Amino acid sequence: MAQRPDNRGAEHSAPIVDTFIQQLVNGITLGSVYAIVALGYTMVYGIIQLINFAHGEVVMIGAMVAYTVIAALVGAHLPLPPLAILVIATLCAIPACMAVGFTLERVAYRPLRNAPRLAPLITAIGLSIILQNLALIIWSRSPLPYPQIIDTVSYHLTPHANGATITNVQVGIIGLSIVMMGGLLLLVYRTKLGIAMRAVAQNSQVAGLMGIDINRVISLTFVIGSGLAAVAGVMDGTYYGVAHYQMGFILGLKAFSAAVLGGIGNLGGAMLGGLLLGVIEALGAGYVGDLTNLCHLSGWSSSLAQRCADDPHLAVFGSNYQDVFAFIVLILVLVFRPSGLLGERVADRA
Amino acid sequence: MIDAKSPLLALDRLAVAYGGIQAVKGIDLAVGVGELVCLIGANGAGKTTTLKGICGLLPVKSGGIRYGGDDITGRRSFELVRRGLVMVPEGRGVFGALTIEENLAMGAYIRDDRAAIREDVERVFALFPRLKERRRQTAGTLSGGEQQMLAIGRALMSRPKLLLLDEPSMGLAPLMVQKVFETIIAVSREGVTILLIEQNAKLALEVSDRGYVMESGEITLEGEAATLLHDPKVRAAYLGENP
Ligand SMILES: Nc1ncnc2c1ncn2[C@@H]1O[C@H](COP(=O)(O)OP(=O)(O)OP(=O)(O)O)[C@@H](O)[C@H]1O
Ligand SMILES: [Mg+2]
């Protein structure tokens, strides 16, 4: 599907440290996007114990809306700098996604708030399919190429000529993510709305007795998470240069894994989990080929030696296995530490 | 029926049920402006259910609730807080993961007058100095008595007109019980109308103006608190005296 920039790491001749740093940079970039998406899962879970499986599709819609705006602005040949186009596109994607998030909660989840837990879960999966198909109808079945309006500039991180680099796009993604995470933490821990969100998460009935309109707070939680998702969608589209109606599925699943890794319901956990998952994935993708390289075994088999002469990268698992790591992590966490890295023990919640 | 002059709260044959089980079977009850009224009764009599029906936590099956002249039957709890009707729930219900200051801030959720809110926080701290010492700690680390103080303080932060207290002395050491009752009297003297639910019938009747006795979902006795305190039936059933 998408082309992943730099995922194969630096050139073969680059020092080992450079390869490592390069994968780290790629992983942190990817992880920033996961973290922003994971926050949406974890905020909703924290407040109504619902896994909003349609959240990945909200990210996709953000990417799609931004694509449409960018394409239109580029097509109109306005004298706008590329960054302005990107900002305008993001500012269009945010309210669109907020509206989708608000509608999902209002129409689909709220009527099921006191239903058995399976009902909203199945609804979430159904909504995810509905949104994918809507996107397919509105946009296209095939991947939409993001117009490459930003000239990629690479900055060297080490003195080696073909060593590790970081691009301006990566700097932008990481920087914007840090700003959004900081803003969210300020909102949740320093404002009245944030305290109310945590109060509703703890005990919604008592929160009601304080005069807090629970429905409004839950709506706002969806809206904020969806706004973050919109930005994540634009970042993902810009980074990979493509948007697709199914892009939210894997991205959502990975971000969900990140939220579980960090401890679902915990904001810091979602951030940590997202970053860790991105790094694990990038390092995994960077090294799995080397670690499972069959050419180490060339001395044992002449036919293998022959094939390695043609393809020195011959490996059991190539870097296209990178998607697997998220799910290996998810399974390991669920088996060994279901509450996640920063999560409270389940008994404390009840 | 005892007539409460210009009642702030009036229940008219209020019935509340859990599914098919009727826990409150059509009771009449009134609380006048500025009064301190207690509702006493054994475990399971239906006292908590009555309060939950009043403040919109449980659906009313039949009958009506009037508050300040308006019919508030079926109103949701967050709307009632804005009208000054505030409940301190049984078991306190402080937000354990929030700090004491944040709990108090939530008590003042409906207010926007920052300066006055800050003054009220100081008043609560003056009332309960223990809370001030620990203002930045999470409420979950407080003792049961301190949590009760926080729950009452938090309710006061909304500047209620009518305070519904559900067993504020439950599970507290005698010294704490005394402190809580002193606070209730002080709040009442400031003009807040109070409906108090208590297991400790003797204490409740001693501080109240009037009282109601509830038994299996029905009001069986009502009257001046002093009269009830000397009523042989009350003494036998709730004050642990042999007739
Ligand atoms: N959630 C519920 N579902 C079904 N029945 C309930 C529920 N809560 C309470 N009841 C029943 O309703 C009746 C009244 O309960 P309520 O809690 O109002 O009593 P109470 O007077 O507050 O008692 P206590 O002094 O022990 O708090 C009891 O018989 C109780 O078993
Ligand atoms: Mg009770």
XYZ file of C-alpha atoms and ligand atoms in Angstrom:
625
model
C 0.000 0.000 0.000
C 1.871 3.054 1.214
C 5.486 3.796 0.517
C 7.298 4.148 3.792
C 10.088 6.671 3.601
C 13.475 5.596 4.855
C 12.182 2.444 6.437
C 14.998 0.369 5.102
C 17.374 2.498 7.079
C 20.526 4.094 5.887
C 22.714 2.818 3.075
C 24.566 -0.377 3.638
C 27.843 1.378 4.109
C 26.523 3.653 6.885
C 27.875 2.902 10.351
C 25.752 0.691 12.580
C 25.077 3.595 14.947
C 23.640 5.572 12.055
C 21.276 2.799 11.117
C 20.113 2.654 14.692
C 19.647 6.420 15.001
C 17.816 6.498 11.688
C 15.362 3.850 12.832
C 14.948 5.668 16.102
C 14.051 8.896 14.283
C 11.629 7.056 12.019
C 10.155 5.268 15.034
C 9.648 8.450 17.032
C 7.933 10.078 14.060
C 5.635 7.123 13.595
C 5.162 6.840 17.346
C 4.090 10.480 17.608
C 1.248 9.783 15.200
C 0.298 6.613 17.101
C 0.362 8.527 20.368
C -2.003 11.217 19.089
C -4.437 8.597 17.804
C -4.048 6.476 20.946
C -5.087 9.482 23.051
C -8.479 9.418 21.350
C -9.001 5.780 22.246
C -7.848 6.215 25.794
C -9.865 9.378 26.532
C -13.089 7.752 25.410
C -12.282 4.542 27.243
C -11.407 6.466 30.387
C -14.718 8.251 30.479
C -17.242 5.628 29.316
C -15.248 2.375 29.169
C -15.953 2.055 25.466
C -13.423 1.001 22.859
C -14.359 3.262 19.994
C -13.177 1.085 17.129
C -14.370 3.678 14.653
C -11.688 6.093 15.861
C -9.233 4.929 13.189
C -11.810 5.866 10.570
C -12.023 9.368 12.010
C -8.279 9.641 11.366
C -8.860 8.459 7.808
C -11.573 11.057 7.261
C -9.154 13.723 8.492
C -6.608 12.602 5.921
C -9.251 12.497 3.180
C -10.732 15.914 3.886
C -7.253 17.430 4.013
C -6.408 15.689 0.738
C -9.430 17.235 -0.950
C -8.596 20.707 0.346
C -4.922 20.456 -0.609
C -5.754 19.173 -4.075
C -8.279 21.967 -4.580
C -5.929 24.687 -3.385
C -3.051 23.363 -5.456
C -5.369 23.098 -8.467
C -6.526 26.695 -7.980
C -2.943 27.934 -8.361
C -3.342 30.457 -5.585
C -0.188 32.230 -4.509
C -0.150 30.404 -1.182
C 2.987 29.053 0.467
C 2.874 25.244 0.919
C 2.774 25.496 4.689
C -0.301 27.738 4.503
C -2.033 25.183 2.287
C -1.265 22.486 4.815
C -2.533 24.605 7.693
C -5.757 25.462 5.858
C -6.287 21.789 5.036
C -5.768 20.833 8.674
C -8.136 23.551 9.850
C -10.792 22.088 7.544
C -10.119 18.502 8.623
C -10.407 19.291 12.340
C -14.044 20.499 12.386
C -15.037 17.787 9.906
C -13.641 15.088 12.186
C -15.091 16.743 15.274
C -18.501 16.633 13.644
C -18.057 12.943 12.845
C -16.934 12.156 16.405
C -19.792 14.150 17.900
C -22.317 12.385 15.657
C -20.974 8.918 16.438
C -21.407 9.523 20.150
C -24.751 11.252 19.920
C -26.424 8.904 17.461
C -24.794 5.539 18.056
C -23.140 5.277 21.455
C -25.324 7.389 23.731
C -28.474 5.308 23.297
C -26.419 2.257 24.246
C -24.757 3.744 27.300
C -26.521 1.420 29.723
C -26.677 -1.544 27.371
C -24.528 -4.662 27.895
C -20.942 -3.947 26.932
C -21.004 -6.103 23.832
C -23.651 -3.910 22.153
C -21.596 -0.698 21.868
C -18.542 -2.728 20.898
C -20.310 -4.339 17.960
C -21.806 -0.958 17.094
C -18.299 0.505 16.995
C -17.141 -2.135 14.552
C -20.243 -1.539 12.437
C -19.633 2.215 12.429
C -16.078 1.608 11.345
C -17.321 -0.346 8.316
C -19.961 2.276 7.534
C -17.406 5.092 7.615
C -15.008 3.151 5.393
C -17.719 2.606 2.831
C -18.826 6.222 2.990
C -15.259 7.257 2.301
C -15.067 4.800 -0.548
C -18.159 6.369 -2.099
C -17.115 9.975 -1.484
C -13.466 9.636 -2.450
C -12.132 6.622 -4.207
C -11.344 2.946 -4.030
C -7.730 3.569 -4.998
C -5.058 5.272 -2.897
C -5.097 9.036 -3.304
C -1.635 10.547 -3.761
C -1.107 13.527 -1.472
C 0.210 16.372 -3.618
C 3.857 16.717 -2.577
C 3.760 20.402 -1.787
C 6.377 20.378 0.947
C 9.958 20.108 -0.327
C 11.582 17.522 1.860
C 14.779 18.761 3.431
C 17.041 16.313 5.275
C 19.287 17.339 8.133
C 22.262 15.197 9.072
C 22.300 13.974 12.631
C 25.828 12.545 12.511
C 28.995 13.600 10.727
C 28.790 10.665 8.284
C 28.023 11.629 4.704
C 25.317 9.018 4.200
C 24.468 8.654 7.865
C 21.262 9.236 9.820
C 19.072 12.189 8.885
C 15.876 13.816 10.043
C 13.597 15.551 7.567
C 11.693 18.781 8.010
C 8.451 16.784 7.787
C 9.584 14.536 10.617
C 10.551 17.523 12.729
C 7.139 19.034 12.033
C 5.254 15.864 12.990
C 7.215 15.329 16.191
C 7.019 19.007 17.173
C 3.301 19.337 16.488
C 2.617 16.144 18.419
C 4.517 17.392 21.440
C 2.555 20.660 21.342
C -0.777 18.807 21.097
C 0.104 16.423 23.908
C 1.176 19.305 26.111
C -2.006 21.177 25.292
C -4.141 18.170 26.108
C -2.397 17.636 29.444
C -2.941 21.288 30.305
C -6.605 21.001 29.368
C -7.184 17.841 31.381
C -5.176 18.780 34.470
C -5.499 22.554 34.648
C -8.944 23.549 33.416
C -12.395 23.185 34.894
C -13.522 21.150 31.890
C -10.556 18.822 32.356
C -11.295 18.289 36.029
C -14.926 17.646 35.098
C -13.808 15.064 32.531
C -11.815 13.246 35.180
C -14.688 13.532 37.645
C -17.123 11.989 35.161
C -14.589 9.235 34.438
C -14.387 8.451 38.151
C -18.045 8.547 39.096
C -20.504 9.951 36.621
C -23.449 9.826 39.022
C -21.703 11.948 41.626
C -20.435 14.226 38.857
C -24.081 14.810 37.986
C -24.724 15.746 41.605
C -22.117 18.506 41.208
C -24.164 20.021 38.401
C -21.948 18.613 35.659
C -23.876 17.841 32.483
C -22.412 14.386 31.900
C -23.630 14.127 28.318
C -21.966 17.386 27.421
C -18.653 16.320 28.941
C -18.771 12.979 27.106
C -19.593 14.761 23.839
C -16.656 17.094 24.333
C -14.362 14.148 25.001
C -15.308 12.658 21.645
C -14.917 16.031 19.946
C -11.452 16.651 21.384
C -10.268 13.126 20.533
C -11.593 13.531 17.001
C -9.831 16.859 16.586
C -6.556 15.176 17.506
C -7.396 12.363 15.096
C -7.854 14.882 12.282
C -4.355 16.251 12.785
C -2.977 12.711 12.993
C -4.659 11.954 9.663
C -3.043 14.944 7.993
C 0.341 14.031 9.482
C 0.026 10.447 8.292
C -1.039 11.525 4.814
C 1.784 14.021 4.530
C 4.370 11.578 5.830
C 3.467 8.647 3.607
C 2.211 10.813 0.765
C -1.000 8.875 0.374
C -4.529 8.570 1.768
C -6.776 5.570 1.386
C -10.245 4.681 2.636
C -8.853 1.717 4.550
C -5.864 3.505 6.056
C -7.665 3.997 9.365
C -8.030 0.321 10.009
C -4.410 -0.721 10.593
C -3.503 2.694 11.983
C -6.403 2.508 14.427
C -5.539 -1.012 15.472
C -1.938 -0.009 16.114
C -2.917 3.082 18.055
C -5.302 0.934 20.084
C -2.415 -1.463 20.769
C -0.359 1.544 21.856
C -3.122 2.655 24.223
C -3.294 -0.838 25.722
C 0.492 -0.969 25.980
C 0.530 2.267 27.959
C -2.505 1.351 30.031
C -5.873 2.156 28.517
C -7.616 5.087 30.140
C -4.290 6.707 31.049
C -3.217 9.772 29.024
C 0.490 9.485 29.800
C 0.201 5.805 28.974
C -1.165 6.508 25.510
C 1.706 8.879 24.801
C 4.355 6.489 26.097
C 2.708 3.495 24.423
C 2.489 5.284 21.080
C 6.132 6.311 21.102
C 7.319 2.894 22.263
C 5.265 1.123 19.648
C 6.582 3.372 16.893
C 10.151 2.747 17.975
C 9.663 -0.997 18.409
C 8.102 -1.153 14.981
C 10.827 0.871 13.266
C 13.662 -0.993 14.954
C 11.920 -4.275 14.280
C 11.459 -3.404 10.622
C 15.055 -2.212 10.411
C 16.610 -5.277 11.933
C 14.274 -8.178 11.250
C 15.768 -8.579 7.784
C 19.313 -8.715 9.156
C 18.408 -10.979 12.036
C 16.677 -13.494 9.827
C 19.108 -13.120 6.952
C 19.696 -16.548 5.477
C 23.014 -15.554 3.941
C 24.708 -15.998 7.318
C 24.133 -19.677 6.608
C 25.719 -19.633 3.159
C 28.607 -21.831 4.335
C 26.141 -24.639 5.000
C 24.511 -24.862 1.600
C 25.882 -24.143 -1.842
C 22.458 -23.417 -3.311
C 21.858 -20.865 -0.579
C 25.246 -19.297 -1.327
C 24.237 -19.020 -4.944
C 20.961 -17.313 -4.149
C 22.702 -14.945 -1.773
C 25.037 -13.936 -4.515
C 21.969 -12.658 -6.369
C 20.260 -11.130 -3.329
C 22.411 -10.439 -0.286
C 19.255 -9.362 1.626
C 17.625 -12.783 1.320
C 15.768 -13.179 4.617
C 12.965 -15.227 6.150
C 11.178 -12.057 7.243
C 11.652 -8.778 5.399
C 10.810 -5.291 6.654
C 7.306 -5.701 5.256
C 6.703 -7.656 8.467
C 6.755 -4.425 10.449
C 2.979 -4.422 10.946
C 3.307 -7.651 12.874
C 5.240 -6.052 15.733
C 2.333 -3.978 16.966
C 0.242 -7.064 17.370
C 3.002 -9.097 18.962
C 3.295 -6.262 21.478
C -0.475 -6.200 21.984
C -0.574 -9.937 22.668
C 2.413 -9.827 25.022
C 0.891 -6.965 26.995
C -2.487 -8.662 27.246
C -0.830 -11.841 28.501
C 1.756 -10.438 30.894
C 0.495 -7.023 31.949
C -3.137 -6.465 30.948
C -3.269 -3.156 32.802
C -0.456 -1.787 30.606
C 2.719 0.008 31.593
C 1.140 2.932 33.435
C -2.372 1.568 33.974
C -3.941 1.152 37.363
C -4.795 -2.333 38.396
C -8.325 -3.115 37.295
C -9.389 -3.670 40.901
C -8.616 -0.024 41.717
C -11.041 1.261 39.136
C -14.148 -0.573 40.241
C -50.011 16.725 58.289
C -47.691 19.177 59.937
C -47.805 22.279 57.863
C -44.471 23.661 56.846
C -44.862 27.325 56.089
C -43.961 28.033 52.476
C -42.324 24.668 51.861
C -39.140 24.703 49.810
C -39.509 21.013 49.103
C -42.789 19.107 49.023
C -43.260 15.446 48.153
C -46.750 14.534 47.075
C -47.435 10.787 47.288
C -43.975 10.107 45.921
C -43.403 6.519 44.836
C -40.056 5.166 43.645
C -39.442 1.589 42.520
C -36.570 -0.621 41.448
C -38.087 -2.506 38.570
C -41.134 -4.148 40.115
C -40.056 -3.651 43.728
C -41.653 -0.565 45.225
C -39.176 0.830 47.752
C -40.963 4.133 48.436
C -44.724 3.742 48.507
C -46.290 7.136 48.017
C -45.010 9.400 50.779
C -45.878 12.981 51.688
C -43.079 15.068 53.098
C -42.369 18.784 53.296
C -39.383 20.885 54.250
C -39.954 24.590 54.926
C -37.537 27.331 53.998
C -34.702 27.399 56.545
C -35.855 24.257 58.325
C -33.674 21.349 59.402
C -35.762 18.217 58.946
C -34.645 14.658 59.547
C -35.846 11.415 58.029
C -35.067 8.420 60.215
C -35.759 4.734 59.862
C -34.230 1.281 59.965
C -31.946 -0.203 57.314
C -33.782 -0.743 54.075
C -36.689 1.519 55.028
C -36.335 3.475 51.783
C -34.595 6.665 52.954
C -31.826 6.663 50.342
C -34.325 5.736 47.671
C -36.417 8.759 48.611
C -33.451 11.108 48.238
C -32.436 9.564 44.926
C -35.958 10.035 43.664
C -35.906 13.695 44.705
C -32.651 14.541 43.003
C -33.261 12.698 39.790
C -30.996 9.690 40.250
C -33.938 7.288 40.170
C -37.081 7.596 38.053
C -40.223 8.570 39.916
C -42.928 5.948 39.552
C -45.826 8.124 40.598
C -46.528 11.237 42.600
C -44.757 14.553 42.381
C -41.946 16.655 43.733
C -42.279 20.402 44.124
C -39.269 22.563 44.827
C -39.448 26.304 45.348
C -42.922 26.307 43.816
C -41.906 24.412 40.637
C -42.664 20.833 39.683
C -39.259 19.180 39.399
C -40.463 15.601 39.010
C -38.235 13.764 36.558
C -35.630 16.506 36.312
C -32.053 15.330 35.951
C -29.704 15.882 38.866
C -27.337 18.311 37.152
C -30.232 20.686 36.411
C -31.372 20.633 40.019
C -27.932 21.639 41.271
C -28.271 24.842 39.288
C -31.462 25.539 41.205
C -29.715 25.043 44.529
C -30.848 21.497 45.305
C -27.739 19.527 46.228
C -27.260 16.068 47.678
C -24.346 14.596 49.599
C -24.700 10.927 48.728
C -24.503 7.995 51.080
C -20.906 6.788 51.280
C -19.710 10.324 50.484
C -18.743 9.828 46.835
C -15.668 12.015 46.832
C -13.560 11.786 43.663
C -10.693 9.726 45.037
C -8.292 10.382 42.170
C -8.851 14.145 42.273
C -7.116 16.388 44.776
C -9.039 18.012 47.595
C -8.867 21.341 45.779
C -10.163 19.747 42.578
C -13.022 18.129 44.501
C -13.974 21.526 45.879
C -13.665 23.052 42.404
C -16.172 20.483 41.164
C -18.508 21.477 43.968
C -18.400 24.979 42.505
C -18.794 23.691 38.945
C -21.964 25.678 38.298
C -20.393 28.936 39.451
C -18.218 31.385 37.526
C -17.416 33.983 40.175
C -13.776 33.079 40.712
C -13.062 35.479 43.541
C -16.093 34.387 45.531
C -15.263 30.750 44.867
C -11.783 31.293 46.303
C -13.351 32.865 49.398
C -15.674 29.906 49.805
C -12.757 27.474 49.532
C -11.132 29.349 52.397
C -14.373 29.148 54.388
C -14.482 25.387 53.903
C -10.842 25.194 54.969
C -11.637 27.282 58.034
C -14.436 24.855 58.857
C -12.208 21.800 58.270
C -8.529 22.713 58.759
C -7.483 19.119 58.050
C -8.533 19.625 54.446
C -6.399 22.710 54.072
C -3.254 20.884 55.190
C -3.828 18.286 52.514
C -5.308 20.435 49.774
C -3.046 19.074 47.019
C -3.362 15.414 47.970
C -5.840 13.105 46.310
C -9.086 12.630 48.186
C -8.596 8.854 48.137
C -5.857 9.260 50.727
C -8.211 10.913 53.259
C -9.705 9.024 56.184
C -13.407 8.247 56.163
C -14.175 11.189 58.438
C -12.086 13.567 56.390
C -13.810 12.364 53.232
C -17.160 13.126 54.826
C -15.959 16.635 55.626
C -14.797 17.037 52.069
C -18.150 15.789 50.768
C -20.030 18.331 52.900
C -17.572 21.098 52.062
C -17.837 20.285 48.390
C -21.639 20.454 48.522
C -21.434 23.862 50.237
C -19.240 25.141 47.403
C -22.304 25.299 45.155
C -24.029 27.612 47.683
C -27.058 25.336 47.990
C -30.518 26.409 49.056
C -31.535 22.875 49.981
C -29.001 20.332 51.159
C -29.908 16.636 51.199
C -27.566 14.704 53.506
C -27.595 10.902 53.376
C -26.206 9.461 56.602
C -23.321 11.856 57.072
C -22.268 10.161 60.341
C -22.105 6.645 58.951
C -18.969 4.771 59.930
C -17.393 7.677 61.803
C -15.733 7.704 65.215
C -17.734 9.529 67.940
C -15.515 12.597 67.841
C -15.979 12.865 64.086
C -19.725 12.376 64.408
C -19.831 15.295 66.785
C -17.806 17.431 64.398
C -20.082 16.574 61.496
C -23.198 17.444 63.501
C -21.689 20.734 64.643
C -21.109 21.531 60.992
C -24.689 20.648 60.077
C -25.992 22.986 62.764
C -23.654 25.754 61.608
C -24.736 25.367 57.984
C -28.370 25.367 59.012
C -27.871 28.569 61.053
C -26.499 30.218 57.911
C -29.923 29.744 56.393
C -29.457 26.624 54.307
C -32.484 24.346 54.345
C -31.525 20.762 55.209
C -33.136 17.365 54.849
C -31.047 14.965 56.907
C -31.150 11.198 56.767
C -29.706 9.412 59.752
C -29.322 6.055 61.398
C -28.351 7.860 64.563
C -31.932 8.860 65.345
C -31.203 10.418 68.737
C -28.594 12.848 67.444
C -30.652 13.626 64.357
C -33.767 14.461 66.370
C -31.767 16.533 68.831
C -30.512 18.880 66.124
C -33.610 18.934 63.893
C -36.696 21.116 63.914
C -38.985 18.368 62.714
C -38.708 14.701 61.884
C -40.242 11.926 59.817
C -40.048 8.223 60.598
C -39.982 5.809 57.691
C -40.766 2.106 57.768
C -40.726 -0.183 54.751
C -41.347 2.562 52.260
C -43.974 4.483 54.208
C -43.979 7.420 56.601
C -45.347 6.112 59.881
C -44.733 9.069 62.176
C -44.017 12.746 61.813
C -43.853 15.759 64.064
C -41.762 18.213 66.030
C -38.368 16.698 66.668
C -38.660 17.261 70.409
C -42.016 15.469 70.448
C -40.675 12.510 68.466
C -37.700 12.297 70.779
C -40.075 11.571 73.649
C -42.470 9.394 71.696
C -42.479 5.940 73.336
C -42.692 4.152 69.952
C -39.690 6.075 68.621
C -37.781 5.499 71.835
C -38.441 1.789 71.631
C -37.712 1.321 67.947
C -34.926 3.791 67.223
C -33.378 4.947 70.442
C -32.724 1.457 71.743
C -34.868 1.778 74.884
C -37.172 -0.866 76.262
C -40.757 0.321 76.563
N -30.547 -1.011 43.296
C -31.538 -1.638 43.944
N -32.236 -2.600 43.335
C -33.259 -3.235 43.977
N -33.618 -2.948 45.222
C -32.957 -2.010 45.884
C -31.881 -1.295 45.283
N -31.403 -0.411 46.176
C -32.143 -0.554 47.286
N -33.080 -1.509 47.122
C -34.086 -1.909 48.091
O -34.930 -0.828 48.367
C -35.249 -0.775 49.750
C -34.898 0.575 50.313
O -33.505 0.772 50.225
P -32.785 2.119 50.683
O -31.384 2.049 50.230
O -33.602 3.253 50.240
O -32.846 1.980 52.260
P -32.287 2.967 53.357
O -33.449 3.365 54.177
O -31.475 4.024 52.771
O -31.370 1.972 54.209
P -29.959 2.223 54.904
O -30.237 2.875 56.187
O -29.431 0.841 55.101
O -29.144 3.023 53.972
C -34.487 -1.921 50.406
O -35.384 -2.991 50.592
C -33.442 -2.271 49.408
O -33.140 -3.642 49.474
Mg -29.491 4.506 52.788
